[in-house]
Every structure is written in structure tokens, then in C-alpha cells.
Amino acid sequence: MHVPDGFIDAPVSAGTGVVAAAALAVSLRGARRELGGGPGGAGERTAPLAGLVAAFIFAVQMLNFPVAAGTSGHLLGGALAAILVGPYTGVLCVSVVLLLQGVLFADGGLTALGTNITDMGVVTVLVAYAVFRGLLRVLPRRRSVVTGASFVAALVSVPAAAVAFTAIYALGGTTDVSLGKVFGAMVGVHVLIGIGEAAITAATVGAVVAVRPDLVHGARDRLAAPLELRPSPLSDADSTGAEPRPADTPAAAPADTAPADTAPAAAAGRRRSVRPLWIAGLVVTLACAGGLSFYASSDPDGLEKVAADNGIDKQAEDHAAEDSPLADYGVEDIADSRLSGGLAGVIGVGATLVVGSGVFVAVRRRNSGGTPLEAGASTASGPPATER
């Protein structure tokens, strides 16, 4: 759904640029909270994960999958980023990916960058996170529910982005076409693409939930089993002779509030390093970009197909970065297509990881100083209970 230059006129492109800039400003402030700390040092674990999430989204976006005759689709990534690292950080993740794709790979117009961030970043993140959190509020506390909710959230987010594009095109489209036909075609094909997006998102979230549920930002409060503080009177020991339980000893959570598959793994994970998961994720990311991308579908994606069928692409302009040595996801002067595409993918993953991680570490460090009140509160409260 990368919008190229020329599809949207200058005034509306400028307007979406303002919307995108405002969203990024708000997201930077919100990401300071998501990356800056939290119970058990949650922010310290989110910062390195966020850079990897951005790189993973870049890599998987290279894996176009067929959805209909002559049409393909790929991950948008807004739902995945929002669920794993939070909505504000998620907007930043997708924005970093879109920026590097436009500048390095000539994918998505530079004058349309604001449109792409608004559509593929802001809309997908807001819709997906709202759906995900809404489902968690009404469904039982189970890991399987988290995975299922991520599937539904991702599925809904893709046609929502298609609707948003149609609305933007209605305001500033450069071709006189039937908006009804564009709307129907965009939503129809992107419902199919949404199924692929949902499968990828659910599989990824499910894998993280299985090994480190504490790293799933959108479900931390649902995956941590509640602790019950049970007072223990002296009479508890009169029949058995056992020492009474101290009053502040946590008792086992009732079965109906903490099912067996939501054991307090999140609390235990607070003392574990994120490095093993990060390394495993990086290996998968490099494999997708450097190897599996060669087998991606070469058919046009949903927007390209709709644009070609309805004459929208007649106004498309040459990309300002079309002479980039990495344009079209290939390395210039390397004749072997497999090697060229794989190397371009690995370079893209590296660039996204470096830029994304740099942004998120800078945001976290800026927040780590805090205000005098925040610093005092942190000192007074001491380390989290799970680390004492």
C-alpha cells in the first residue's frame, strides 16, 4: 500500500504530512513512557525489542504473498508493532521503515511520505490496538486469547487502511475515477491481504507469548497472574505444628482468575535477559530478508493492481531516489538476482535496525533523567518487589 508520488495532489499531500508530523510528535512523547521504564524495568526490555520489531517489519514486507489472480500483498506491520512494543512506539517503528524504504529503496514516494505514515502507520496502529485491547477486556485471561485477539486486530487494520487511502484519494486524487469502484476494489483485495497480515501477526505474537509473555506490551496486564496477599492467623499452626504463613506471603492465585496457561511467567521474565530472544529474532529477520525474499510473489500488490485497473497510475511520477544503488530492492551492478535481492534485504535490515534502535535508545535515555519528582519517587520506592 505504498503510495507513490503523483497519486495525491500537493495540498492534500502537505496536509497528510502535517498529520504525520503531529502523530510523530505525539508518539515521541508517548514512547518516552513506553520505553522509559515501568514495573520490573519493562522499558529497558522494550527499547532493544523495538529496533528489532522495525527491522522485522522491513524484512517481512519484502515477502509478498499471492492473494488473488495477478495480485499480491505484504505485511503492513502496524498491528504487530503496536501489540509488541506499544502504540506510540509502534507508530515510530512503522515510520522508520517507511522512511528508509523511500530513501534507500525508492519504495513509496517521498512527497507521499506523510500519506504513507498516516495510512500505513497511524491508522493501522490506532485501529489494531483499539481492537486488541477491547477484545482483551471482555475475553478470559489466557495466552491463546492474546494470540487470537492479535489475529482479529491485524485483520481489521488492513481494510481500515484501505478505507483511509480511499478517503485521502477522494480529497486529493489526481485522476478522475469512480470512487465507488476504487473503494470496493481497495477494501475487497485488502480484506484478503488482511488474512495474511493476521496470520503473520498472530504467529509472531504467539511465539513471543510462548517464551517471553512479559515482552508483549499490549497484554502485560493480562498475562501476569494476580497475587493474593492472605493474612495467616496464629491458629493456622495449632493443628499441624507448622510455622504460620507470614502475612505478606503471596498465596496461589485462584484458578478462575489465573488459568493454568497464564502462570506468572511475566513476573519471572522481569529478571531474565532479552538477549536470547533478540538474537533469535534477528536470525529469523535476516533469513526472511536475505533468503526467503527471493521466493516472494512478483505480482503487483493491492494498491498497484487497483491503480492499474482504474487508471490511477497514469499520474504516477518517477521516484526521486530511482537512481539509488538499492532501488527496487536490488544491489546495483550485481547481476545474480538472488544475491542482489538478498544482499539488499540484509542491508535494509541492518539500516533499519541501526536507525530504529538509535531512535528508541535516544528516546529512552532522554526519559531516564526524568523530572526531579520522578527521580525522587524512584529513589524512595526502591526496586520493584520482584527484584528485591
Tab-separated table of C-alpha atoms in Angstrom:
chain	number	residue	atom	x	y	z
A	1	MET	CA	0.000	0.000	0.000
A	2	HIS	CA	2.984	2.293	-0.513
A	3	VAL	CA	1.572	5.371	-2.249
A	4	PRO	CA	3.918	6.701	-4.964
A	5	ASP	CA	4.494	10.317	-5.941
A	6	GLY	CA	1.767	11.755	-8.156
A	7	PHE	CA	-1.246	9.834	-6.838
A	8	ILE	CA	-2.215	12.596	-4.389
A	9	ASP	CA	-2.084	16.319	-5.185
A	10	ALA	CA	0.258	18.731	-3.414
A	11	PRO	CA	-2.223	20.371	-0.983
A	12	VAL	CA	-3.524	17.056	0.372
A	13	SER	CA	-0.002	15.588	0.462
A	14	ALA	CA	1.045	18.590	2.541
A	15	GLY	CA	-1.974	18.084	4.790
A	16	THR	CA	-1.185	14.428	5.413
A	17	GLY	CA	2.400	15.495	6.045
A	18	VAL	CA	1.186	17.778	8.827
A	19	VAL	CA	-0.950	14.965	10.256
A	20	ALA	CA	2.020	12.598	10.142
A	21	ALA	CA	4.330	15.135	11.782
A	22	ALA	CA	1.818	15.732	14.574
A	23	ALA	CA	1.390	11.994	15.076
A	24	LEU	CA	5.161	11.526	15.283
A	25	ALA	CA	5.469	14.329	17.830
A	26	VAL	CA	2.771	12.756	19.991
A	27	SER	CA	4.331	9.325	19.521
A	28	LEU	CA	7.759	10.551	20.633
A	29	ARG	CA	6.243	11.811	23.872
A	30	GLY	CA	4.246	8.640	24.402
A	31	ALA	CA	7.193	6.418	23.530
A	32	ARG	CA	9.175	8.010	26.356
A	33	ARG	CA	6.724	6.398	28.740
A	34	GLU	CA	6.691	3.057	26.896
A	35	LEU	CA	10.481	2.905	26.631
A	36	GLY	CA	11.461	4.774	29.751
A	37	GLY	CA	10.803	2.237	32.456
A	38	GLY	CA	7.895	0.621	34.166
A	39	PRO	CA	7.365	-2.250	36.605
A	40	GLY	CA	10.338	-4.591	36.583
A	41	GLY	CA	12.261	-2.425	34.115
A	42	ALA	CA	9.824	-3.101	31.291
A	43	GLY	CA	11.056	-0.125	29.293
A	44	GLU	CA	14.643	-1.355	29.336
A	45	ARG	CA	13.476	-4.535	27.637
A	46	THR	CA	11.177	-2.744	25.184
A	47	ALA	CA	13.861	-0.427	23.719
A	48	PRO	CA	16.058	-3.135	22.130
A	49	LEU	CA	12.981	-5.110	21.096
A	50	ALA	CA	11.534	-2.066	19.298
A	51	GLY	CA	14.522	-1.772	16.970
A	52	LEU	CA	14.224	-5.452	16.132
A	53	VAL	CA	10.476	-5.119	15.504
A	54	ALA	CA	11.137	-2.339	12.980
A	55	ALA	CA	13.767	-4.478	11.223
A	56	PHE	CA	11.427	-7.486	11.229
A	57	ILE	CA	8.622	-5.441	9.659
A	58	PHE	CA	11.023	-4.263	6.945
A	59	ALA	CA	12.097	-7.846	6.223
A	60	VAL	CA	8.612	-9.343	6.143
A	61	GLN	CA	7.328	-6.542	3.914
A	62	MET	CA	9.670	-7.981	1.276
A	63	LEU	CA	7.707	-11.240	1.350
A	64	ASN	CA	4.799	-10.516	-0.977
A	65	PHE	CA	2.282	-13.366	-0.939
A	66	PRO	CA	-0.374	-14.066	-3.611
A	67	VAL	CA	-3.943	-13.211	-2.622
A	68	ALA	CA	-5.836	-13.356	-5.936
A	69	ALA	CA	-5.201	-13.808	-9.640
A	70	GLY	CA	-2.408	-11.408	-10.516
A	71	THR	CA	-2.399	-9.657	-7.120
A	72	SER	CA	-0.151	-9.942	-4.082
A	73	GLY	CA	0.027	-8.442	-0.632
A	74	HIS	CA	2.514	-7.958	2.168
A	75	LEU	CA	2.585	-7.181	5.870
A	76	LEU	CA	1.819	-3.600	6.879
A	77	GLY	CA	3.081	-4.185	10.409
A	78	GLY	CA	1.126	-1.622	12.406
A	79	ALA	CA	-0.777	-4.213	14.440
A	80	LEU	CA	2.331	-6.265	15.166
A	81	ALA	CA	4.329	-3.246	16.319
A	82	ALA	CA	1.545	-1.845	18.498
A	83	ILE	CA	0.922	-5.144	20.268
A	84	LEU	CA	4.574	-5.978	20.897
A	85	VAL	CA	6.046	-2.586	21.827
A	86	GLY	CA	3.092	-0.244	22.375
A	87	PRO	CA	1.071	2.077	20.123
A	88	TYR	CA	3.324	5.136	20.363
A	89	THR	CA	6.498	3.150	19.766
A	90	GLY	CA	4.632	1.205	17.078
A	91	VAL	CA	3.969	4.367	15.060
A	92	LEU	CA	7.681	5.173	15.261
A	93	CYS	CA	8.617	1.640	14.147
A	94	VAL	CA	6.484	1.787	11.007
A	95	SER	CA	7.621	5.352	10.262
A	96	VAL	CA	11.294	4.367	10.391
A	97	VAL	CA	10.589	1.517	7.971
A	98	LEU	CA	8.685	3.767	5.548
A	99	LEU	CA	11.371	6.449	5.646
A	100	LEU	CA	14.194	4.045	4.834
A	101	GLN	CA	12.148	2.295	2.150
A	102	GLY	CA	11.513	5.622	0.435
A	103	VAL	CA	15.043	6.998	0.721
A	104	LEU	CA	17.099	3.857	0.072
A	105	PHE	CA	14.852	1.574	-1.978
A	106	ALA	CA	12.619	4.017	-3.917
A	107	ASP	CA	9.562	2.310	-2.436
A	108	GLY	CA	6.807	4.803	-1.617
A	109	GLY	CA	7.001	8.388	-2.843
A	110	LEU	CA	8.983	10.980	-0.912
A	111	THR	CA	6.280	13.608	-1.399
A	112	ALA	CA	3.806	10.925	-0.311
A	113	LEU	CA	5.744	10.038	2.858
A	114	GLY	CA	3.226	11.866	5.042
A	115	THR	CA	0.389	9.987	3.334
A	116	ASN	CA	2.104	6.644	3.844
A	117	ILE	CA	2.903	7.298	7.508
A	118	THR	CA	-0.651	8.446	8.152
A	119	ASP	CA	-2.204	5.498	6.343
A	120	MET	CA	0.181	2.587	6.998
A	121	GLY	CA	1.449	3.768	10.370
A	122	VAL	CA	-1.072	5.837	12.285
A	123	VAL	CA	-4.324	4.288	11.033
A	124	THR	CA	-3.193	0.660	11.328
A	125	VAL	CA	-1.716	1.168	14.789
A	126	LEU	CA	-4.732	3.018	16.204
A	127	VAL	CA	-7.303	0.612	14.794
A	128	ALA	CA	-5.372	-2.544	15.660
A	129	TYR	CA	-4.521	-1.506	19.208
A	130	ALA	CA	-8.073	-0.383	19.939
A	131	VAL	CA	-9.474	-3.700	18.683
A	132	PHE	CA	-6.811	-5.730	20.506
A	133	ARG	CA	-7.300	-4.030	23.874
A	134	GLY	CA	-11.073	-4.105	23.503
A	135	LEU	CA	-11.039	-7.864	22.982
A	136	LEU	CA	-8.722	-8.455	25.940
A	137	ARG	CA	-11.075	-6.554	28.234
A	138	VAL	CA	-14.010	-8.869	27.523
A	139	LEU	CA	-12.273	-12.227	27.000
A	140	PRO	CA	-10.684	-14.563	29.573
A	141	ARG	CA	-7.074	-14.199	30.743
A	142	ARG	CA	-5.454	-16.772	28.506
A	143	ARG	CA	-2.434	-16.779	26.265
A	144	SER	CA	-4.492	-18.238	23.456
A	145	VAL	CA	-6.841	-15.264	23.731
A	146	VAL	CA	-3.907	-12.861	23.268
A	147	THR	CA	-2.902	-14.659	20.079
A	148	GLY	CA	-6.484	-14.737	18.801
A	149	ALA	CA	-7.026	-11.073	19.606
A	150	SER	CA	-3.867	-10.167	17.683
A	151	PHE	CA	-5.227	-12.075	14.668
A	152	VAL	CA	-8.508	-10.146	14.694
A	153	ALA	CA	-6.800	-6.789	15.311
A	154	ALA	CA	-4.415	-7.260	12.398
A	155	LEU	CA	-7.197	-8.486	10.114
A	156	VAL	CA	-9.293	-5.370	10.777
A	157	SER	CA	-6.392	-2.929	10.487
A	158	VAL	CA	-5.604	-3.638	6.813
A	159	PRO	CA	-9.013	-2.861	5.249
A	160	ALA	CA	-9.177	0.116	7.636
A	161	ALA	CA	-6.026	1.435	5.962
A	162	ALA	CA	-7.623	0.781	2.560
A	163	VAL	CA	-10.645	2.868	3.598
A	164	ALA	CA	-8.304	5.625	4.804
A	165	PHE	CA	-6.472	5.661	1.464
A	166	THR	CA	-9.771	5.930	-0.409
A	167	ALA	CA	-10.756	8.889	1.782
A	168	ILE	CA	-7.419	10.597	1.116
A	169	TYR	CA	-7.806	9.920	-2.611
A	170	ALA	CA	-11.303	11.374	-2.547
A	171	LEU	CA	-9.808	14.598	-1.197
A	172	GLY	CA	-6.722	14.842	-3.359
A	173	GLY	CA	-6.702	12.205	-6.085
A	174	THR	CA	-5.078	13.345	-9.308
A	175	THR	CA	-7.178	11.166	-11.622
A	176	ASP	CA	-10.907	11.408	-12.317
A	177	VAL	CA	-12.066	7.896	-11.423
A	178	SER	CA	-15.110	6.356	-9.825
A	179	LEU	CA	-14.546	6.493	-6.066
A	180	GLY	CA	-17.126	3.755	-5.589
A	181	LYS	CA	-15.110	1.397	-7.751
A	182	VAL	CA	-11.864	2.363	-6.016
A	183	PHE	CA	-13.430	1.864	-2.593
A	184	GLY	CA	-14.850	-1.547	-3.463
A	185	ALA	CA	-11.644	-2.762	-5.096
A	186	MET	CA	-9.376	-1.471	-2.335
A	187	VAL	CA	-11.418	-2.891	0.536
A	188	GLY	CA	-12.078	-6.182	-1.248
A	189	VAL	CA	-8.452	-7.011	-2.031
A	190	HIS	CA	-7.188	-5.734	1.310
A	191	VAL	CA	-9.570	-7.957	3.247
A	192	LEU	CA	-7.720	-10.839	1.593
A	193	ILE	CA	-4.360	-9.254	2.342
A	194	GLY	CA	-5.568	-8.743	5.907
A	195	ILE	CA	-5.879	-12.500	6.339
A	196	GLY	CA	-2.185	-12.884	5.536
A	197	GLU	CA	-1.341	-9.970	7.829
A	198	ALA	CA	-3.378	-11.558	10.601
A	199	ALA	CA	-1.673	-14.935	10.209
A	200	ILE	CA	1.821	-13.405	10.342
A	201	THR	CA	0.938	-11.172	13.289
A	202	ALA	CA	-0.711	-13.952	15.300
A	203	ALA	CA	2.165	-16.359	14.641
A	204	THR	CA	4.743	-13.789	15.743
A	205	VAL	CA	2.835	-12.652	18.828
A	206	GLY	CA	2.074	-16.263	19.741
A	207	ALA	CA	5.770	-17.169	19.509
A	208	VAL	CA	6.756	-14.304	21.815
A	209	VAL	CA	3.931	-15.098	24.242
A	210	ALA	CA	5.098	-18.712	24.431
A	211	VAL	CA	8.626	-17.822	25.558
A	212	ARG	CA	8.505	-14.276	26.972
A	213	PRO	CA	4.963	-13.075	27.696
A	214	ASP	CA	6.394	-10.135	29.646
A	215	LEU	CA	7.624	-8.671	26.348
A	216	VAL	CA	4.154	-8.355	24.805
A	217	HIS	CA	3.418	-4.753	25.705
A	218	GLY	CA	-0.265	-4.804	24.830
A	219	ALA	CA	-1.032	-7.761	27.095
A	220	ARG	CA	1.287	-7.383	30.090
A	221	ASP	CA	-1.581	-6.677	32.434
A	222	ARG	CA	-3.442	-9.742	31.127
A	223	LEU	CA	-0.595	-12.247	31.157
A	224	ALA	CA	0.662	-11.518	34.658
A	225	ALA	CA	-1.192	-13.659	37.188
A	226	PRO	CA	-2.564	-11.643	40.117
A	227	LEU	CA	-1.012	-12.158	43.545
A	228	GLU	CA	-3.229	-12.633	46.563
A	229	LEU	CA	-1.994	-11.458	49.973
A	230	ARG	CA	-3.532	-13.728	52.563
A	231	PRO	CA	-3.214	-12.976	56.320
A	232	SER	CA	-2.250	-16.002	58.377
A	233	PRO	CA	-3.566	-16.141	61.976
A	234	LEU	CA	-1.549	-17.928	64.671
A	235	SER	CA	-4.222	-20.582	64.890
A	236	ASP	CA	-3.083	-21.898	61.476
A	237	ALA	CA	-0.287	-23.804	63.192
A	238	ASP	CA	-2.239	-25.313	66.115
A	239	SER	CA	-3.327	-28.461	64.304
A	240	THR	CA	-0.288	-29.196	62.159
A	241	GLY	CA	2.543	-27.693	64.158
A	242	ALA	CA	3.772	-25.907	61.032
A	243	GLU	CA	5.014	-22.369	61.168
A	244	PRO	CA	2.320	-19.835	60.292
A	245	ARG	CA	2.484	-18.199	56.877
A	246	PRO	CA	3.790	-14.601	57.025
A	247	ALA	CA	1.080	-12.106	56.287
A	248	ASP	CA	2.777	-10.790	53.164
A	249	THR	CA	3.457	-14.160	51.549
A	250	PRO	CA	1.657	-14.378	48.212
A	251	ALA	CA	-0.772	-17.247	48.045
A	252	ALA	CA	-1.603	-19.174	44.914
A	253	ALA	CA	-3.996	-17.313	42.689
A	254	PRO	CA	-7.477	-18.817	42.387
A	255	ALA	CA	-7.954	-20.990	39.342
A	256	ASP	CA	-10.751	-18.830	37.973
A	257	THR	CA	-8.638	-15.644	37.951
A	258	ALA	CA	-5.332	-17.127	36.791
A	259	PRO	CA	-5.781	-20.072	34.413
A	260	ALA	CA	-3.021	-22.619	34.133
A	261	ASP	CA	-1.740	-21.125	30.891
A	262	THR	CA	-1.313	-17.661	32.404
A	263	ALA	CA	1.138	-18.564	35.145
A	264	PRO	CA	3.216	-15.682	36.445
A	265	ALA	CA	5.786	-16.024	33.698
A	266	ALA	CA	5.722	-12.285	33.196
A	267	ALA	CA	6.964	-11.713	36.729
A	268	ALA	CA	9.685	-14.298	36.338
A	269	GLY	CA	10.677	-12.799	32.983
A	270	ARG	CA	11.482	-9.482	34.625
A	271	ARG	CA	14.767	-10.918	35.827
A	272	ARG	CA	15.669	-12.553	32.512
A	273	SER	CA	17.746	-11.137	29.705
A	274	VAL	CA	16.086	-10.200	26.434
A	275	ARG	CA	19.251	-11.141	24.519
A	276	PRO	CA	18.328	-14.745	23.563
A	277	LEU	CA	15.005	-13.680	22.075
A	278	TRP	CA	16.648	-10.714	20.354
A	279	ILE	CA	19.287	-12.917	18.740
A	280	ALA	CA	16.715	-15.489	17.636
A	281	GLY	CA	14.539	-12.728	16.200
A	282	LEU	CA	17.460	-11.226	14.321
A	283	VAL	CA	18.315	-14.604	12.773
A	284	VAL	CA	14.718	-15.017	11.571
A	285	THR	CA	14.666	-11.443	10.279
A	286	LEU	CA	17.862	-11.904	8.269
A	287	ALA	CA	16.606	-15.217	6.907
A	288	CYS	CA	13.408	-13.545	5.683
A	289	ALA	CA	15.170	-10.587	4.046
A	290	GLY	CA	18.252	-12.368	2.789
A	291	GLY	CA	16.784	-15.693	1.690
A	292	LEU	CA	13.012	-16.070	1.673
A	293	SER	CA	12.508	-12.757	-0.127
A	294	PHE	CA	13.777	-14.371	-3.335
A	295	TYR	CA	10.618	-16.505	-3.414
A	296	ALA	CA	8.204	-13.597	-2.865
A	297	SER	CA	5.416	-13.088	-5.381
A	298	SER	CA	6.292	-10.730	-8.251
A	299	ASP	CA	2.637	-9.791	-8.846
A	300	PRO	CA	1.653	-6.170	-8.122
A	301	ASP	CA	0.389	-5.522	-4.617
A	302	GLY	CA	-3.162	-4.487	-3.798
A	303	LEU	CA	-2.785	-0.754	-4.390
A	304	GLU	CA	-0.706	-1.233	-7.552
A	305	LYS	CA	-3.331	-3.573	-9.010
A	306	VAL	CA	-6.252	-1.289	-8.169
A	307	ALA	CA	-4.342	1.713	-9.547
A	308	ALA	CA	-3.576	-0.095	-12.807
A	309	ASP	CA	-7.155	-1.342	-13.229
A	310	ASN	CA	-8.673	2.099	-12.637
A	311	GLY	CA	-6.153	4.331	-14.400
A	312	ILE	CA	-4.860	5.894	-11.191
A	313	ASP	CA	-1.281	5.013	-12.076
A	314	LYS	CA	-1.346	7.318	-15.113
A	315	GLN	CA	-0.358	10.200	-12.846
A	316	ALA	CA	2.438	8.347	-11.068
A	317	GLU	CA	5.731	10.237	-11.107
A	318	ASP	CA	9.296	8.971	-11.255
A	319	HIS	CA	10.750	8.424	-7.810
A	320	ALA	CA	13.312	10.956	-6.637
A	321	ALA	CA	15.518	8.075	-5.421
A	322	GLU	CA	15.154	5.906	-8.502
A	323	ASP	CA	18.932	6.084	-9.068
A	324	SER	CA	19.671	4.741	-5.606
A	325	PRO	CA	22.090	1.768	-5.715
A	326	LEU	CA	19.439	-0.178	-3.760
A	327	ALA	CA	16.390	0.869	-5.798
A	328	ASP	CA	13.756	-1.846	-6.242
A	329	TYR	CA	15.410	-3.970	-3.540
A	330	GLY	CA	18.449	-4.957	-5.538
A	331	VAL	CA	22.117	-4.030	-5.318
A	332	GLU	CA	23.401	-2.144	-8.332
A	333	ASP	CA	25.959	-3.925	-10.541
A	334	ILE	CA	25.247	-7.374	-9.077
A	335	ALA	CA	23.867	-9.493	-11.912
A	336	ASP	CA	22.749	-12.504	-9.873
A	337	SER	CA	19.170	-11.672	-8.846
A	338	ARG	CA	19.185	-13.943	-5.810
A	339	LEU	CA	22.411	-12.458	-4.461
A	340	SER	CA	21.396	-8.909	-5.365
A	341	GLY	CA	17.991	-9.122	-3.673
A	342	GLY	CA	19.290	-10.989	-0.640
A	343	LEU	CA	22.123	-8.544	-0.075
A	344	ALA	CA	19.753	-5.585	-0.455
A	345	GLY	CA	17.463	-7.165	2.124
A	346	VAL	CA	20.303	-7.685	4.590
A	347	ILE	CA	21.480	-4.089	4.093
A	348	GLY	CA	17.930	-2.875	4.658
A	349	VAL	CA	17.594	-4.901	7.854
A	350	GLY	CA	20.893	-3.526	9.123
A	351	ALA	CA	19.975	0.065	8.302
A	352	THR	CA	16.533	-0.252	9.880
A	353	LEU	CA	17.960	-1.891	12.985
A	354	VAL	CA	20.620	0.804	13.424
A	355	VAL	CA	18.322	3.768	12.769
A	356	GLY	CA	15.393	2.330	14.726
A	357	SER	CA	17.475	1.268	17.713
A	358	GLY	CA	19.221	4.641	17.718
A	359	VAL	CA	15.891	6.459	17.852
A	360	PHE	CA	14.475	4.265	20.607
A	361	VAL	CA	17.611	4.330	22.757
A	362	ALA	CA	17.745	8.125	22.427
A	363	VAL	CA	14.094	8.394	23.458
A	364	ARG	CA	14.643	6.128	26.454
A	365	ARG	CA	17.770	7.975	27.569
A	366	ARG	CA	16.024	11.307	27.303
A	367	ASN	CA	13.329	9.982	29.580
A	368	SER	CA	15.716	8.261	32.025
A	369	GLY	CA	16.716	11.529	33.649
A	370	GLY	CA	13.075	12.286	34.410
A	371	THR	CA	11.861	15.260	36.387
A	372	PRO	CA	13.096	15.840	39.949
A	373	LEU	CA	9.801	14.497	41.231
A	374	GLU	CA	10.094	11.345	39.124
A	375	ALA	CA	13.675	10.784	40.198
A	376	GLY	CA	12.771	11.247	43.845
A	377	ALA	CA	9.815	8.904	43.566
A	378	SER	CA	12.017	6.257	42.001
A	379	THR	CA	14.591	6.552	44.774
A	380	ALA	CA	12.006	6.477	47.512
A	381	SER	CA	10.149	3.496	46.187
A	382	GLY	CA	13.249	1.352	45.663
A	383	PRO	CA	13.468	-1.573	43.263
A	384	PRO	CA	10.338	-3.420	42.124
A	385	ALA	CA	9.076	-6.056	44.502
A	386	THR	CA	10.073	-8.829	42.117
A	387	GLU	CA	13.704	-7.719	42.214
A	388	ARG	CA	14.111	-7.268	45.970
